[in-house]
RNA sequence: GGGCGCGUAGCUCAGCUGGGAGAGCAUCGGCCUUACAAGCCGAGGGUCACAGGUUCGAGCCCUGUCGCGCCCACCA
């Protein structure tokens, strides 16, 4: 071997911390997780120095368990926060959870059901107590899972959308909006879930395509002159009809406008009205109008001042507004009977199959029933205008194309129904005086009526939509409405990181509320990340059984590997198809990092030599320092621009393909050698590059980097913290940028790879001693190769190397040309020459193919005349180089052929 | 119906302002070389969905077609 072996383990050196042979993330991660929390490492001081950088966590449901979407979301936020700390910013990341009204109530109700109880058995107060108990016991599970991901949140500032401070904010906002006339109470048709017994906002309704039937029903005209046929998918709602509508443009029917028809089974007279909503093409062209049970009919009813007749109660049974024989029936039963009765009267026409989409509850998936009731609303138009105008000038959305979707939603916005008929949630701060009927909306619970002084006040039974409190999150978490240091320092927040599925539910509403109450946008940037899907691109869901559980993955591969995987996938604007295999792959990367460190630890003294990195004048050290500078710059800009996948890629390539594959191999002789000065300089560079790389990697994989930082030795006087999370981003070292080193390295790598290639492709066993002769083209190249002669020997596994302008290898040689330098590996007695000949032909073929392309380009006058001069020059140079290579290869081939007879 | 995204190697995906097609995994061959077999050294593999256009030059820009996916609004 051309260089000495490493010192035997044991020796006289004092015992040092021996690293495990393979990286075991489990203990390590738990250790640092606890360390950070106990030391309050991520608790910032609002009065402290540094430009503010803040993020509020999208609060997961208390009922939830961590899924891959959370894992991705947390990883990206954590990268931003940890990176920002490295940039010297004063970083606050607020954690918390959402009380998730309906979802949580459902969970507890289900639990009660197992005990044979309903919420009504307990009563409101006891029931809420019960939910709180559940929340305290089970609800914080999600928080420990956030910890497990390594999220650098400030646990001292944890919030809950239903805790006291947030309740204070909710009341303040409600009362203020009410006083400004932006909250009102009114009758309206809303989406009603018969199962959850509550109103749902439009966007809480999902649509599912379901097969249905279009029933044709005859409505006799009141004057006995005939009948109109309407088509309906919901015949039972005819009991609540209040008109028939036709399109006024429709020549067939517009003559009936103004007449009346008789509602079958009921006998009510229905006006026939003209409304352009009616589609002439669809069905029969006649539409029965049922304002109480259809959204569109409700609108038509409003336009024409029609009677609103509701025939269904809150549980979905026919009520007293329908003829007696139908009362008490369910929707399905009523439909059956209505159809039978119509048929009996000869009023039922044809029935055709008709697929249509049906609204279902986003929580329980039961069919939504449009239902008229008294609800609370927020007027959205005035709020929406401001929220729209703030983008993109004050708030920028990344990727940018989501801006359009955001606008679209705001432009079509309807008033927001905020009351929910459940118990778990912020109760609406409105009271009615039983004595005089006065409506009192107040921040504090009133004791007497403000109008008549009566103490008989009854609070509104309803609670607020969960998203109402979520909409205040960016400032409620910072203590609003109190005047806090947090608000002053950290509002508006720097970036909101979330999935697009809640762009409307949440992001747009936070914009509105922030602008309304803080008079300032809630976040400067919104980063919309992808949805995490399974390998086939399907949404992960329990029912499909394709869920990859992040906690399982952490258990198997460690949080760092999972985080790195998610980061490497997080390209802007694309969904993530996750597979376990990928996570396993990146676990290997973690192990690689670990082993590189092990190697360093075996070759670094307990105290890092106080050498200047510039003192290392050899190729490997100059090159790696140059590359480190480039990587620093590229990681910083990638992070600034939310190109997360690029952070991962850059680090992966640098650490594995450059630092490990080349640098570590190249410095072995110096580390094992006798030249103390060169050794010290190399040790210093090795330590510098490794430790700075750990800092660069830290935002993505916090645990392993912390562990490594902790075991790595230091130079004397290095007083930096043991805690890598608190270290600044590595400073630039511009004088280490060294293009010459890059060029030299390219030559060196070419020679080593070229030689390895000859050996491997000719199937020469690695142990076989080979020689290498290099005929150089310039003194500069000769100098570079001579300086690295030992490395060529060790890396290419070569016995003797001869370098010089006049060097000539034997005719029977394997050959390659690297930047004009001719490599010859004598093959006499080693291998049969046919194989080498074939190899040379293959390489020549490739070369000629490329040359043809470039030559063609240069022959094109259009290219030569129009392309920028430097591009043309570049092509010319390329072609010249390839021509030279071709000539030399051809000659070498001819020489080989000459000895083959 | 309106809007958006995506079709690049067998698979999953990069490819930022247009200038000689990349990675990981998988496959094939060779290696237990002393940090790492969770590893090392090499190899094969692509009409960048299709058709036009702009340009000296297109994976990238424009138009259209096909295919996949999503969101919004929904025809009773």
Short mmCIF file of C-alpha atoms in Angstrom, two decimals, chain A residues 185-398:
data_model
loop_
_atom_site.label_atom_id
_atom_site.label_comp_id
_atom_site.label_asym_id
_atom_site.label_seq_id
_atom_site.Cartn_x
_atom_site.Cartn_y
_atom_site.Cartn_z
CA UNK A 185 -78.61 36.62 12.56
CA UNK A 186 -81.07 35.51 9.99
CA UNK A 187 -83.13 32.85 8.36
CA UNK A 188 -81.30 31.14 5.66
CA UNK A 189 -81.11 27.85 3.90
CA UNK A 190 -78.11 26.03 5.20
CA UNK A 191 -76.49 22.67 4.86
CA UNK A 192 -77.87 20.52 7.58
CA UNK A 193 -76.39 17.28 8.74
CA UNK A 194 -79.18 15.10 10.10
CA UNK A 195 -76.71 12.95 11.92
CA UNK A 196 -74.56 15.62 13.53
CA UNK A 197 -77.63 17.85 14.03
CA UNK A 198 -75.81 20.93 12.99
CA UNK A 199 -75.41 23.44 10.25
CA UNK A 200 -72.37 23.12 8.05
CA UNK A 201 -70.60 25.78 6.07
CA UNK A 202 -70.66 25.36 2.32
CA UNK A 203 -67.09 24.18 2.28
CA UNK A 204 -67.73 21.59 4.94
CA UNK A 205 -69.95 19.82 2.47
CA UNK A 206 -68.35 17.35 0.14
CA UNK A 207 -69.95 16.18 -3.05
CA UNK A 208 -70.19 12.59 -4.08
CA UNK A 209 -71.52 11.34 -7.37
CA UNK A 210 -74.40 9.00 -6.69
CA UNK A 211 -76.81 7.21 -8.98
CA UNK A 212 -80.32 8.64 -8.74
CA UNK A 213 -83.56 8.77 -10.62
CA UNK A 214 -85.22 11.63 -12.34
CA UNK A 215 -88.99 11.37 -11.75
CA UNK A 216 -91.43 13.05 -14.09
CA UNK A 217 -94.48 14.34 -12.24
CA UNK A 218 -97.62 15.91 -13.69
CA UNK A 219 -98.89 19.09 -12.07
CA UNK A 220 -102.44 19.86 -13.28
CA UNK A 221 -103.14 23.46 -14.21
CA UNK A 222 -105.64 25.13 -11.94
CA UNK A 223 -107.87 26.15 -14.84
CA UNK A 224 -108.14 22.56 -15.91
CA UNK A 225 -106.58 23.28 -19.27
CA UNK A 226 -103.94 20.59 -18.95
CA UNK A 227 -100.82 19.99 -16.95
CA UNK A 228 -97.14 20.72 -16.72
CA UNK A 229 -94.60 17.98 -16.18
CA UNK A 230 -91.70 18.67 -13.87
CA UNK A 231 -88.65 16.49 -13.38
CA UNK A 232 -87.26 15.93 -9.91
CA UNK A 233 -84.76 13.72 -8.16
CA UNK A 234 -86.38 14.36 -4.85
CA UNK A 235 -90.10 13.79 -5.27
CA UNK A 236 -90.80 13.87 -1.52
CA UNK A 237 -89.89 17.54 -1.35
CA UNK A 238 -92.82 18.36 -3.61
CA UNK A 239 -94.88 18.50 -0.45
CA UNK A 240 -93.07 21.76 0.22
CA UNK A 241 -93.32 23.23 -3.27
CA UNK A 242 -94.36 26.83 -3.54
CA UNK A 243 -94.13 27.49 -7.26
CA UNK A 244 -93.37 26.10 -10.70
CA UNK A 245 -90.75 27.90 -12.70
CA UNK A 246 -90.10 27.98 -16.43
CA UNK A 247 -87.61 29.91 -18.44
CA UNK A 248 -89.23 33.08 -19.74
CA UNK A 249 -87.43 32.53 -23.06
CA UNK A 250 -88.93 29.10 -23.43
CA UNK A 251 -91.57 29.30 -26.19
CA UNK A 252 -93.16 26.07 -25.03
CA UNK A 253 -94.03 27.23 -21.56
CA UNK A 254 -93.75 30.99 -21.16
CA UNK A 255 -97.42 31.34 -21.96
CA UNK A 256 -98.18 29.71 -18.62
CA UNK A 257 -96.40 32.35 -16.59
CA UNK A 258 -98.88 34.01 -14.30
CA UNK A 259 -101.21 31.04 -14.22
CA UNK A 260 -101.35 28.58 -11.36
CA UNK A 261 -101.04 24.85 -11.00
CA UNK A 262 -102.32 22.47 -8.38
CA UNK A 263 -99.78 20.70 -6.23
CA UNK A 264 -100.65 17.02 -6.33
CA UNK A 265 -101.20 15.19 -3.04
CA UNK A 266 -101.44 18.52 -1.23
CA UNK A 267 -103.85 20.57 -3.30
CA UNK A 268 -102.05 23.87 -2.81
CA UNK A 269 -102.20 26.34 -5.69
CA UNK A 270 -98.76 27.12 -7.06
CA UNK A 271 -97.96 30.19 -9.08
CA UNK A 272 -96.16 29.56 -12.35
CA UNK A 273 -93.27 31.95 -12.57
CA UNK A 274 -90.60 32.81 -15.08
CA UNK A 275 -86.97 32.61 -13.99
CA UNK A 276 -83.90 32.47 -16.18
CA UNK A 277 -82.29 30.02 -13.80
CA UNK A 278 -84.36 27.28 -15.41
CA UNK A 279 -82.41 25.37 -18.00
CA UNK A 280 -84.50 24.88 -21.11
CA UNK A 281 -82.48 21.84 -22.09
CA UNK A 282 -82.68 19.97 -18.85
CA UNK A 283 -85.44 17.61 -17.82
CA UNK A 284 -88.81 18.81 -19.02
CA UNK A 285 -88.00 22.50 -18.91
CA UNK A 286 -90.34 22.94 -15.96
CA UNK A 287 -88.93 23.21 -12.49
CA UNK A 288 -90.74 22.72 -9.22
CA UNK A 289 -89.60 25.33 -6.75
CA UNK A 290 -89.05 24.20 -3.18
CA UNK A 291 -87.35 27.05 -1.34
CA UNK A 292 -87.02 25.25 1.95
CA UNK A 293 -85.25 22.20 0.59
CA UNK A 294 -83.02 23.28 -2.21
CA UNK A 295 -80.34 25.94 -2.34
CA UNK A 296 -81.19 27.20 -5.79
CA UNK A 297 -84.89 27.12 -5.12
CA UNK A 298 -84.22 29.20 -2.05
CA UNK A 299 -82.64 31.84 -4.26
CA UNK A 300 -85.54 31.68 -6.72
CA UNK A 301 -87.93 31.93 -3.85
CA UNK A 302 -86.22 35.07 -2.63
CA UNK A 303 -86.38 36.63 -6.07
CA UNK A 304 -90.06 35.94 -6.38
CA UNK A 305 -91.07 36.35 -2.79
CA UNK A 306 -92.32 32.83 -2.50
CA UNK A 307 -93.59 31.15 0.59
CA UNK A 308 -91.02 29.02 2.40
CA UNK A 309 -92.55 25.79 3.55
CA UNK A 310 -90.37 23.37 5.43
CA UNK A 311 -91.68 19.83 5.66
CA UNK A 312 -88.68 18.21 7.33
CA UNK A 313 -87.63 18.52 10.94
CA UNK A 314 -84.10 18.72 12.26
CA UNK A 315 -83.68 14.99 12.32
CA UNK A 316 -84.87 14.52 8.78
CA UNK A 317 -88.46 13.40 9.42
CA UNK A 318 -91.54 14.82 7.78
CA UNK A 319 -93.18 17.41 10.00
CA UNK A 320 -96.63 18.92 10.51
CA UNK A 321 -96.38 21.15 7.45
CA UNK A 322 -97.02 18.15 5.25
CA UNK A 323 -100.33 16.30 4.87
CA UNK A 324 -100.97 14.08 7.84
CA UNK A 325 -100.37 10.73 6.19
CA UNK A 326 -96.72 11.58 5.55
CA UNK A 327 -95.87 12.96 8.95
CA UNK A 328 -93.22 11.18 10.92
CA UNK A 329 -91.83 9.39 7.91
CA UNK A 330 -88.16 9.51 7.06
CA UNK A 331 -87.03 11.03 3.79
CA UNK A 332 -86.71 7.62 2.20
CA UNK A 333 -90.09 6.42 3.45
CA UNK A 334 -91.76 9.63 2.39
CA UNK A 335 -90.26 9.36 -1.08
CA UNK A 336 -91.61 5.85 -1.49
CA UNK A 337 -95.11 6.78 -0.36
CA UNK A 338 -95.23 9.95 -2.44
CA UNK A 339 -94.30 8.01 -5.54
CA UNK A 340 -96.91 5.36 -4.81
CA UNK A 341 -99.58 7.97 -4.29
CA UNK A 342 -98.62 9.86 -7.45
CA UNK A 343 -98.69 6.66 -9.39
CA UNK A 344 -102.11 5.81 -7.99
CA UNK A 345 -103.40 9.17 -9.19
CA UNK A 346 -101.84 8.66 -12.60
CA UNK A 347 -99.56 11.67 -12.14
CA UNK A 348 -96.28 9.83 -12.25
CA UNK A 349 -94.62 9.87 -15.61
CA UNK A 350 -91.45 8.21 -16.73
CA UNK A 351 -88.57 7.61 -14.39
CA UNK A 352 -85.08 7.82 -15.86
CA UNK A 353 -81.71 7.02 -14.36
CA UNK A 354 -79.85 10.16 -13.51
CA UNK A 355 -76.52 10.32 -11.76
CA UNK A 356 -76.08 13.42 -9.72
CA UNK A 357 -73.85 14.62 -7.00
CA UNK A 358 -75.10 14.62 -3.48
CA UNK A 359 -73.75 16.72 -0.67
CA UNK A 360 -72.38 14.77 2.24
CA UNK A 361 -71.12 15.82 5.63
CA UNK A 362 -67.33 16.09 5.64
CA UNK A 363 -67.27 14.58 9.10
CA UNK A 364 -69.73 11.72 9.00
CA UNK A 365 -70.44 11.40 5.26
CA UNK A 366 -74.18 11.31 5.72
CA UNK A 367 -76.31 13.08 3.14
CA UNK A 368 -76.73 16.77 3.64
CA UNK A 369 -80.23 18.11 3.81
CA UNK A 370 -80.73 21.74 2.83
CA UNK A 371 -82.61 23.19 5.73
CA UNK A 372 -84.03 26.55 6.57
CA UNK A 373 -83.24 27.84 9.98
CA UNK A 374 -82.08 30.80 11.96
CA UNK A 375 -78.33 31.05 11.97
CA UNK A 376 -75.55 33.52 12.59
CA UNK A 377 -73.59 34.83 9.63
CA UNK A 378 -70.55 36.90 8.91
CA UNK A 379 -70.81 39.30 5.99
CA UNK A 380 -67.87 38.34 3.92
CA UNK A 381 -67.79 40.85 1.09
CA UNK A 382 -66.20 43.76 2.97
CA UNK A 383 -63.67 41.48 4.64
CA UNK A 384 -62.90 39.62 1.46
CA UNK A 385 -62.05 42.72 -0.50
CA UNK A 386 -59.24 43.65 1.84
CA UNK A 387 -57.96 40.10 1.95
CA UNK A 388 -57.89 39.99 -1.82
CA UNK A 389 -56.13 43.30 -2.19
CA UNK A 390 -53.33 42.26 0.19
CA UNK A 391 -52.11 39.59 -2.21
CA UNK A 392 -49.54 39.66 -3.69
CA UNK A 393 -48.27 43.05 -2.52
CA UNK A 394 -48.27 42.44 1.20
CA UNK A 395 -48.67 38.69 1.31
CA UNK A 396 -47.06 36.46 -1.25
CA UNK A 397 -48.26 32.97 -1.97
CA UNK A 398 -45.81 30.23 -2.96
#
